[in-house]
Amino acid sequence: MRRILSTTQRELTVHFPVRMADGVVQVFTGYRVQHNTTRGPGKGGIRYHPSVSLNEVKALAMWMTWKCAVVGIPYGGAKGGVVCDPKGMSAQQLETLTRRYTTEIELLIGPDRDIPAPDVNTNAQTMAWIMDTYSMHHGYTALAVVTGKPLSIGGSEGRNEATARGAVYTIIEASKHLGMDLEGARVVVQGFGNAGSFSAKLMAELGAVIVGLSDTSGAIANTKGLDPNRV
């Protein structure tokens, strides 16, 4: 068992071209890794980031195997990513990149094989593009090929803040163990994307004081507290 779980089941590396706004064709590298699908279809997000690497995706796919198993969800572990800087790309370029990437990994994913989800720098719109591209290739609407879709095409209520709620529930339990009162506790949040922003809002609702926030663009601090809803 240890030998089986110490390695990945499948690894796919793809290279695909995308025409940028200046007309230059840039070749991007993407990955999709299935660590283990013994318990069911692979499950794991897709991230867009300049530092994405095969080793990182393999490690994250392994974590998904453990996470699904620990909470008794009948899925295996998988993960994907594209090496890119989405913050410097237009919505049209991101759509083109997503659809090309989906075309390349389409042989691995599917409702009964491997189900992607949002992750770093990807969101419900990204999942809609993946679902649409996969559906066009297969000739029928395959809503179940991804999770984290917009509500209008079968997404789940509460999905946007789900990761943050998980983090906050963990903080609540940790504070009980430490005998710490979250009312008035000072909190700094590193990363103010989907998970970070919702975590800050939820912590503020619990009475914590958000004294610092940061992301890749910089950081702000206020010892008297920040309002996450206004940042």
PDB file of C-alpha atoms in Angstrom:
ATOM      1  CA  MET A   1       0.000   0.000   0.000  1.00  0.00           C
ATOM      2  CA  ARG A   2       2.787   2.421   0.904  1.00  0.00           C
ATOM      3  CA  ARG A   3       4.516   1.793  -2.422  1.00  0.00           C
ATOM      4  CA  ILE A   4       1.287   2.400  -4.326  1.00  0.00           C
ATOM      5  CA  LEU A   5       0.553   5.674  -2.551  1.00  0.00           C
ATOM      6  CA  SER A   6       4.135   6.934  -2.813  1.00  0.00           C
ATOM      7  CA  THR A   7       3.791   7.531  -6.547  1.00  0.00           C
ATOM      8  CA  THR A   8       1.233   8.944  -8.967  1.00  0.00           C
ATOM      9  CA  GLN A   9      -1.063   6.894 -11.169  1.00  0.00           C
ATOM     10  CA  ARG A  10      -0.972   9.182 -14.213  1.00  0.00           C
ATOM     11  CA  GLU A  11       0.873  12.357 -15.168  1.00  0.00           C
ATOM     12  CA  LEU A  12       0.124  14.419 -18.261  1.00  0.00           C
ATOM     13  CA  THR A  13       2.265  17.345 -19.420  1.00  0.00           C
ATOM     14  CA  VAL A  14       0.939  19.421 -22.308  1.00  0.00           C
ATOM     15  CA  HIS A  15       2.254  22.335 -24.353  1.00  0.00           C
ATOM     16  CA  PHE A  16      -0.169  24.486 -26.324  1.00  0.00           C
ATOM     17  CA  PRO A  17      -0.119  27.823 -28.201  1.00  0.00           C
ATOM     18  CA  VAL A  18      -2.193  30.911 -27.401  1.00  0.00           C
ATOM     19  CA  ARG A  19      -2.186  34.124 -29.441  1.00  0.00           C
ATOM     20  CA  MET A  20      -1.632  37.066 -27.100  1.00  0.00           C
ATOM     21  CA  ALA A  21      -3.056  40.599 -27.384  1.00  0.00           C
ATOM     22  CA  ASP A  22       0.028  41.846 -29.257  1.00  0.00           C
ATOM     23  CA  GLY A  23      -0.376  39.119 -31.870  1.00  0.00           C
ATOM     24  CA  VAL A  24       2.557  37.054 -30.609  1.00  0.00           C
ATOM     25  CA  VAL A  25       1.894  33.334 -30.190  1.00  0.00           C
ATOM     26  CA  GLN A  26       3.022  32.117 -26.770  1.00  0.00           C
ATOM     27  CA  VAL A  27       3.381  28.446 -25.869  1.00  0.00           C
ATOM     28  CA  PHE A  28       2.112  27.514 -22.409  1.00  0.00           C
ATOM     29  CA  THR A  29       2.811  24.418 -20.323  1.00  0.00           C
ATOM     30  CA  GLY A  30       0.079  22.668 -18.388  1.00  0.00           C
ATOM     31  CA  TYR A  31      -0.275  19.584 -16.202  1.00  0.00           C
ATOM     32  CA  ARG A  32      -2.947  17.168 -15.015  1.00  0.00           C
ATOM     33  CA  VAL A  33      -1.976  14.540 -12.475  1.00  0.00           C
ATOM     34  CA  GLN A  34      -4.031  11.693 -11.045  1.00  0.00           C
ATOM     35  CA  HIS A  35      -2.450  10.448  -7.843  1.00  0.00           C
ATOM     36  CA  ASN A  36      -4.890   7.634  -7.100  1.00  0.00           C
ATOM     37  CA  THR A  37      -8.392   6.796  -8.341  1.00  0.00           C
ATOM     38  CA  THR A  38      -9.046   3.612  -6.357  1.00  0.00           C
ATOM     39  CA  ARG A  39     -11.867   5.183  -4.333  1.00  0.00           C
ATOM     40  CA  GLY A  40     -13.493   6.876  -7.327  1.00  0.00           C
ATOM     41  CA  PRO A  41     -12.913   9.541  -9.999  1.00  0.00           C
ATOM     42  CA  GLY A  42     -10.001  11.900  -9.489  1.00  0.00           C
ATOM     43  CA  LYS A  43     -10.951  15.159  -7.764  1.00  0.00           C
ATOM     44  CA  GLY A  44      -8.868  18.279  -7.603  1.00  0.00           C
ATOM     45  CA  GLY A  45      -8.538  21.868  -8.707  1.00  0.00           C
ATOM     46  CA  ILE A  46      -6.757  23.597 -11.560  1.00  0.00           C
ATOM     47  CA  ARG A  47      -4.466  26.519 -10.761  1.00  0.00           C
ATOM     48  CA  TYR A  48      -3.008  29.252 -12.972  1.00  0.00           C
ATOM     49  CA  HIS A  49       0.260  30.654 -11.622  1.00  0.00           C
ATOM     50  CA  PRO A  50       3.792  31.454 -12.850  1.00  0.00           C
ATOM     51  CA  SER A  51       5.331  29.048 -10.314  1.00  0.00           C
ATOM     52  CA  VAL A  52       3.241  25.977 -11.202  1.00  0.00           C
ATOM     53  CA  SER A  53       5.458  22.902 -11.655  1.00  0.00           C
ATOM     54  CA  LEU A  54       4.935  19.198 -12.170  1.00  0.00           C
ATOM     55  CA  ASN A  55       6.301  18.390  -8.705  1.00  0.00           C
ATOM     56  CA  GLU A  56       3.913  20.868  -7.090  1.00  0.00           C
ATOM     57  CA  VAL A  57       0.926  19.432  -8.963  1.00  0.00           C
ATOM     58  CA  LYS A  58       1.951  15.876  -8.017  1.00  0.00           C
ATOM     59  CA  ALA A  59       2.145  16.827  -4.338  1.00  0.00           C
ATOM     60  CA  LEU A  60      -1.220  18.580  -4.442  1.00  0.00           C
ATOM     61  CA  ALA A  61      -2.817  15.590  -6.178  1.00  0.00           C
ATOM     62  CA  MET A  62      -1.538  13.379  -3.368  1.00  0.00           C
ATOM     63  CA  TRP A  63      -3.065  15.700  -0.770  1.00  0.00           C
ATOM     64  CA  MET A  64      -6.409  15.423  -2.565  1.00  0.00           C
ATOM     65  CA  THR A  65      -6.276  11.631  -2.202  1.00  0.00           C
ATOM     66  CA  TRP A  66      -5.838  12.002   1.557  1.00  0.00           C
ATOM     67  CA  LYS A  67      -8.444  14.744   1.925  1.00  0.00           C
ATOM     68  CA  CYS A  68     -11.163  12.826   0.099  1.00  0.00           C
ATOM     69  CA  ALA A  69     -10.355   9.623   2.003  1.00  0.00           C
ATOM     70  CA  VAL A  70     -10.272  11.241   5.456  1.00  0.00           C
ATOM     71  CA  VAL A  71     -13.759  12.736   5.110  1.00  0.00           C
ATOM     72  CA  GLY A  72     -15.190   9.671   3.369  1.00  0.00           C
ATOM     73  CA  ILE A  73     -15.884  11.209  -0.042  1.00  0.00           C
ATOM     74  CA  PRO A  74     -15.828   8.554  -2.818  1.00  0.00           C
ATOM     75  CA  TYR A  75     -13.230  10.317  -4.948  1.00  0.00           C
ATOM     76  CA  GLY A  76      -9.546   9.882  -5.623  1.00  0.00           C
ATOM     77  CA  GLY A  77      -6.899  12.578  -5.770  1.00  0.00           C
ATOM     78  CA  ALA A  78      -5.999  14.704  -8.778  1.00  0.00           C
ATOM     79  CA  LYS A  79      -4.719  18.190  -9.551  1.00  0.00           C
ATOM     80  CA  GLY A  80      -3.924  20.388 -12.522  1.00  0.00           C
ATOM     81  CA  GLY A  81      -2.225  23.627 -13.405  1.00  0.00           C
ATOM     82  CA  VAL A  82      -0.942  25.925 -16.122  1.00  0.00           C
ATOM     83  CA  VAL A  83       2.279  27.927 -15.941  1.00  0.00           C
ATOM     84  CA  CYS A  84       1.087  31.467 -16.661  1.00  0.00           C
ATOM     85  CA  ASP A  85       0.506  34.894 -15.125  1.00  0.00           C
ATOM     86  CA  PRO A  86      -3.283  35.320 -15.316  1.00  0.00           C
ATOM     87  CA  LYS A  87      -3.128  38.793 -13.792  1.00  0.00           C
ATOM     88  CA  GLY A  88      -1.442  40.006 -16.976  1.00  0.00           C
ATOM     89  CA  MET A  89      -3.963  38.394 -19.323  1.00  0.00           C
ATOM     90  CA  SER A  90      -7.304  39.619 -20.645  1.00  0.00           C
ATOM     91  CA  ALA A  91     -10.546  37.681 -20.182  1.00  0.00           C
ATOM     92  CA  GLN A  92     -10.428  36.667 -23.839  1.00  0.00           C
ATOM     93  CA  GLN A  93      -6.873  35.342 -23.513  1.00  0.00           C
ATOM     94  CA  LEU A  94      -7.810  33.419 -20.361  1.00  0.00           C
ATOM     95  CA  GLU A  95     -10.770  31.875 -22.157  1.00  0.00           C
ATOM     96  CA  THR A  96      -8.587  30.844 -25.097  1.00  0.00           C
ATOM     97  CA  LEU A  97      -5.941  29.428 -22.751  1.00  0.00           C
ATOM     98  CA  THR A  98      -8.559  27.517 -20.738  1.00  0.00           C
ATOM     99  CA  ARG A  99     -10.225  26.023 -23.790  1.00  0.00           C
ATOM    100  CA  ARG A 100      -6.895  24.967 -25.313  1.00  0.00           C
ATOM    101  CA  TYR A 101      -5.756  23.450 -22.028  1.00  0.00           C
ATOM    102  CA  THR A 102      -9.072  21.599 -21.702  1.00  0.00           C
ATOM    103  CA  THR A 103      -8.666  20.214 -25.212  1.00  0.00           C
ATOM    104  CA  GLU A 104      -5.234  18.848 -24.274  1.00  0.00           C
ATOM    105  CA  ILE A 105      -6.281  17.199 -20.985  1.00  0.00           C
ATOM    106  CA  GLU A 106      -9.713  16.104 -22.222  1.00  0.00           C
ATOM    107  CA  LEU A 107      -8.503  12.518 -22.623  1.00  0.00           C
ATOM    108  CA  LEU A 108      -8.037  12.271 -18.836  1.00  0.00           C
ATOM    109  CA  ILE A 109     -11.019  14.142 -17.399  1.00  0.00           C
ATOM    110  CA  GLY A 110     -14.714  13.268 -17.283  1.00  0.00           C
ATOM    111  CA  PRO A 111     -17.618  12.851 -14.819  1.00  0.00           C
ATOM    112  CA  ASP A 112     -16.577   9.263 -14.103  1.00  0.00           C
ATOM    113  CA  ARG A 113     -12.823   9.716 -14.515  1.00  0.00           C
ATOM    114  CA  ASP A 114     -11.465  13.000 -13.165  1.00  0.00           C
ATOM    115  CA  ILE A 115     -13.410  16.098 -12.096  1.00  0.00           C
ATOM    116  CA  PRO A 116     -11.572  19.464 -11.990  1.00  0.00           C
ATOM    117  CA  ALA A 117     -12.518  22.394  -9.756  1.00  0.00           C
ATOM    118  CA  PRO A 118     -11.391  25.997  -9.128  1.00  0.00           C
ATOM    119  CA  ASP A 119      -8.090  26.648  -7.388  1.00  0.00           C
ATOM    120  CA  VAL A 120      -5.525  29.474  -7.352  1.00  0.00           C
ATOM    121  CA  ASN A 121      -6.468  32.157  -9.930  1.00  0.00           C
ATOM    122  CA  THR A 122      -9.319  30.085 -11.400  1.00  0.00           C
ATOM    123  CA  ASN A 123     -13.022  30.497 -10.687  1.00  0.00           C
ATOM    124  CA  ALA A 124     -16.577  29.604 -11.709  1.00  0.00           C
ATOM    125  CA  GLN A 125     -16.107  31.198 -15.128  1.00  0.00           C
ATOM    126  CA  THR A 126     -13.029  29.050 -15.735  1.00  0.00           C
ATOM    127  CA  MET A 127     -15.059  25.956 -14.902  1.00  0.00           C
ATOM    128  CA  ALA A 128     -17.821  27.065 -17.282  1.00  0.00           C
ATOM    129  CA  TRP A 129     -15.282  27.279 -20.129  1.00  0.00           C
ATOM    130  CA  ILE A 130     -13.945  23.818 -19.270  1.00  0.00           C
ATOM    131  CA  MET A 131     -17.435  22.321 -19.108  1.00  0.00           C
ATOM    132  CA  ASP A 132     -18.446  23.930 -22.398  1.00  0.00           C
ATOM    133  CA  THR A 133     -15.295  22.808 -24.211  1.00  0.00           C
ATOM    134  CA  TYR A 134     -15.571  19.245 -22.907  1.00  0.00           C
ATOM    135  CA  SER A 135     -19.267  19.143 -23.841  1.00  0.00           C
ATOM    136  CA  MET A 136     -18.576  20.321 -27.395  1.00  0.00           C
ATOM    137  CA  HIS A 137     -15.963  17.597 -27.835  1.00  0.00           C
ATOM    138  CA  HIS A 138     -18.348  14.890 -26.625  1.00  0.00           C
ATOM    139  CA  GLY A 139     -21.534  16.058 -28.293  1.00  0.00           C
ATOM    140  CA  TYR A 140     -23.662  16.429 -25.150  1.00  0.00           C
ATOM    141  CA  THR A 141     -23.862  18.746 -22.155  1.00  0.00           C
ATOM    142  CA  ALA A 142     -21.673  17.301 -19.397  1.00  0.00           C
ATOM    143  CA  LEU A 143     -22.408  19.471 -16.360  1.00  0.00           C
ATOM    144  CA  ALA A 144     -20.770  16.964 -14.004  1.00  0.00           C
ATOM    145  CA  VAL A 145     -17.320  17.226 -15.606  1.00  0.00           C
ATOM    146  CA  VAL A 146     -16.404  20.039 -13.178  1.00  0.00           C
ATOM    147  CA  THR A 147     -17.503  21.379  -9.815  1.00  0.00           C
ATOM    148  CA  GLY A 148     -17.441  25.036  -8.836  1.00  0.00           C
ATOM    149  CA  LYS A 149     -19.549  26.075 -11.840  1.00  0.00           C
ATOM    150  CA  PRO A 150     -21.803  29.165 -11.907  1.00  0.00           C
ATOM    151  CA  LEU A 151     -25.207  28.581 -10.299  1.00  0.00           C
ATOM    152  CA  SER A 152     -26.895  29.147 -13.664  1.00  0.00           C
ATOM    153  CA  ILE A 153     -25.383  25.944 -15.060  1.00  0.00           C
ATOM    154  CA  GLY A 154     -25.718  23.667 -12.071  1.00  0.00           C
ATOM    155  CA  GLY A 155     -23.253  25.078  -9.572  1.00  0.00           C
ATOM    156  CA  SER A 156     -23.742  24.689  -5.815  1.00  0.00           C
ATOM    157  CA  GLU A 157     -24.832  27.399  -3.385  1.00  0.00           C
ATOM    158  CA  GLY A 158     -22.029  28.346  -1.030  1.00  0.00           C
ATOM    159  CA  ARG A 159     -19.218  27.034  -3.229  1.00  0.00           C
ATOM    160  CA  ASN A 160     -17.443  30.410  -3.444  1.00  0.00           C
ATOM    161  CA  GLU A 161     -16.906  30.634   0.298  1.00  0.00           C
ATOM    162  CA  ALA A 162     -16.580  26.892   0.994  1.00  0.00           C
ATOM    163  CA  THR A 163     -12.764  26.856   1.224  1.00  0.00           C
ATOM    164  CA  ALA A 164     -12.787  29.853   3.550  1.00  0.00           C
ATOM    165  CA  ARG A 165     -15.431  28.299   5.790  1.00  0.00           C
ATOM    166  CA  GLY A 166     -13.294  25.189   6.093  1.00  0.00           C
ATOM    167  CA  ALA A 167     -10.332  27.320   7.168  1.00  0.00           C
ATOM    168  CA  VAL A 168     -12.416  29.275   9.674  1.00  0.00           C
ATOM    169  CA  TYR A 169     -13.937  26.113  11.188  1.00  0.00           C
ATOM    170  CA  THR A 170     -10.378  24.851  11.678  1.00  0.00           C
ATOM    171  CA  ILE A 171      -9.405  28.130  13.366  1.00  0.00           C
ATOM    172  CA  ILE A 172     -12.436  27.912  15.655  1.00  0.00           C
ATOM    173  CA  GLU A 173     -11.506  24.390  16.767  1.00  0.00           C
ATOM    174  CA  ALA A 174      -7.844  25.359  17.203  1.00  0.00           C
ATOM    175  CA  SER A 175      -8.828  28.359  19.331  1.00  0.00           C
ATOM    176  CA  LYS A 176     -10.909  26.086  21.584  1.00  0.00           C
ATOM    177  CA  HIS A 177      -7.933  23.767  21.997  1.00  0.00           C
ATOM    178  CA  LEU A 178      -5.668  26.710  22.867  1.00  0.00           C
ATOM    179  CA  GLY A 179      -8.205  28.380  25.129  1.00  0.00           C
ATOM    180  CA  MET A 180      -8.178  31.467  22.911  1.00  0.00           C
ATOM    181  CA  ASP A 181     -11.150  33.809  22.546  1.00  0.00           C
ATOM    182  CA  LEU A 182     -11.653  34.881  18.927  1.00  0.00           C
ATOM    183  CA  GLU A 183     -13.658  37.920  20.017  1.00  0.00           C
ATOM    184  CA  GLY A 184     -11.110  40.732  19.713  1.00  0.00           C
ATOM    185  CA  ALA A 185      -8.341  38.437  18.463  1.00  0.00           C
ATOM    186  CA  ARG A 186      -5.954  40.161  16.047  1.00  0.00           C
ATOM    187  CA  VAL A 187      -5.761  38.521  12.635  1.00  0.00           C
ATOM    188  CA  VAL A 188      -3.472  38.924   9.628  1.00  0.00           C
ATOM    189  CA  VAL A 189      -4.495  37.325   6.335  1.00  0.00           C
ATOM    190  CA  GLN A 190      -1.799  36.505   3.789  1.00  0.00           C
ATOM    191  CA  GLY A 191      -3.381  36.129   0.356  1.00  0.00           C
ATOM    192  CA  PHE A 192      -6.557  38.053  -0.415  1.00  0.00           C
ATOM    193  CA  GLY A 193      -8.002  35.993  -3.242  1.00  0.00           C
ATOM    194  CA  ASN A 194     -11.130  33.885  -2.977  1.00  0.00           C
ATOM    195  CA  ALA A 195     -10.200  31.912   0.144  1.00  0.00           C
ATOM    196  CA  GLY A 196      -8.394  34.768   1.874  1.00  0.00           C
ATOM    197  CA  SER A 197     -11.036  37.431   1.297  1.00  0.00           C
ATOM    198  CA  PHE A 198     -13.904  35.246   2.489  1.00  0.00           C
ATOM    199  CA  SER A 199     -11.826  34.061   5.466  1.00  0.00           C
ATOM    200  CA  ALA A 200     -11.212  37.664   6.496  1.00  0.00           C
ATOM    201  CA  LYS A 201     -14.921  38.487   6.250  1.00  0.00           C
ATOM    202  CA  LEU A 202     -15.947  35.405   8.229  1.00  0.00           C
ATOM    203  CA  MET A 203     -13.341  36.055  10.926  1.00  0.00           C
ATOM    204  CA  ALA A 204     -14.560  39.639  11.229  1.00  0.00           C
ATOM    205  CA  GLU A 205     -18.116  38.328  11.682  1.00  0.00           C
ATOM    206  CA  LEU A 206     -16.826  36.267  14.622  1.00  0.00           C
ATOM    207  CA  GLY A 207     -15.533  39.439  16.249  1.00  0.00           C
ATOM    208  CA  ALA A 208     -11.869  39.124  15.293  1.00  0.00           C
ATOM    209  CA  VAL A 209      -9.971  42.289  14.368  1.00  0.00           C
ATOM    210  CA  ILE A 210      -8.349  42.143  10.931  1.00  0.00           C
ATOM    211  CA  VAL A 211      -5.151  44.167  11.383  1.00  0.00           C
ATOM    212  CA  GLY A 212      -3.332  43.188   8.175  1.00  0.00           C
ATOM    213  CA  LEU A 213      -4.018  41.970   4.653  1.00  0.00           C
ATOM    214  CA  SER A 214      -1.610  41.125   1.846  1.00  0.00           C
ATOM    215  CA  ASP A 215      -1.461  39.663  -1.632  1.00  0.00           C
ATOM    216  CA  THR A 216       0.974  39.684  -4.540  1.00  0.00           C
ATOM    217  CA  SER A 217       0.344  43.390  -5.154  1.00  0.00           C
ATOM    218  CA  GLY A 218       1.267  44.551  -1.650  1.00  0.00           C
ATOM    219  CA  ALA A 219       0.008  44.794   1.915  1.00  0.00           C
ATOM    220  CA  ILE A 220      -1.999  47.071   4.185  1.00  0.00           C
ATOM    221  CA  ALA A 221      -2.177  47.242   7.966  1.00  0.00           C
ATOM    222  CA  ASN A 222      -4.176  49.074  10.601  1.00  0.00           C
ATOM    223  CA  THR A 223      -3.835  48.308  14.301  1.00  0.00           C
ATOM    224  CA  LYS A 224      -7.391  49.572  14.843  1.00  0.00           C
ATOM    225  CA  GLY A 225      -8.734  47.076  12.344  1.00  0.00           C
ATOM    226  CA  LEU A 226      -9.657  46.842   8.671  1.00  0.00           C
ATOM    227  CA  ASP A 227     -13.074  46.250   7.159  1.00  0.00           C
ATOM    228  CA  PRO A 228     -12.605  43.328   4.711  1.00  0.00           C
ATOM    229  CA  ASN A 229     -15.805  44.311   2.904  1.00  0.00           C
ATOM    230  CA  ARG A 230     -14.318  47.686   1.983  1.00  0.00           C
ATOM    231  CA  VAL A 231     -10.830  46.582   0.954  1.00  0.00           C
TER     232      VAL A 231
END
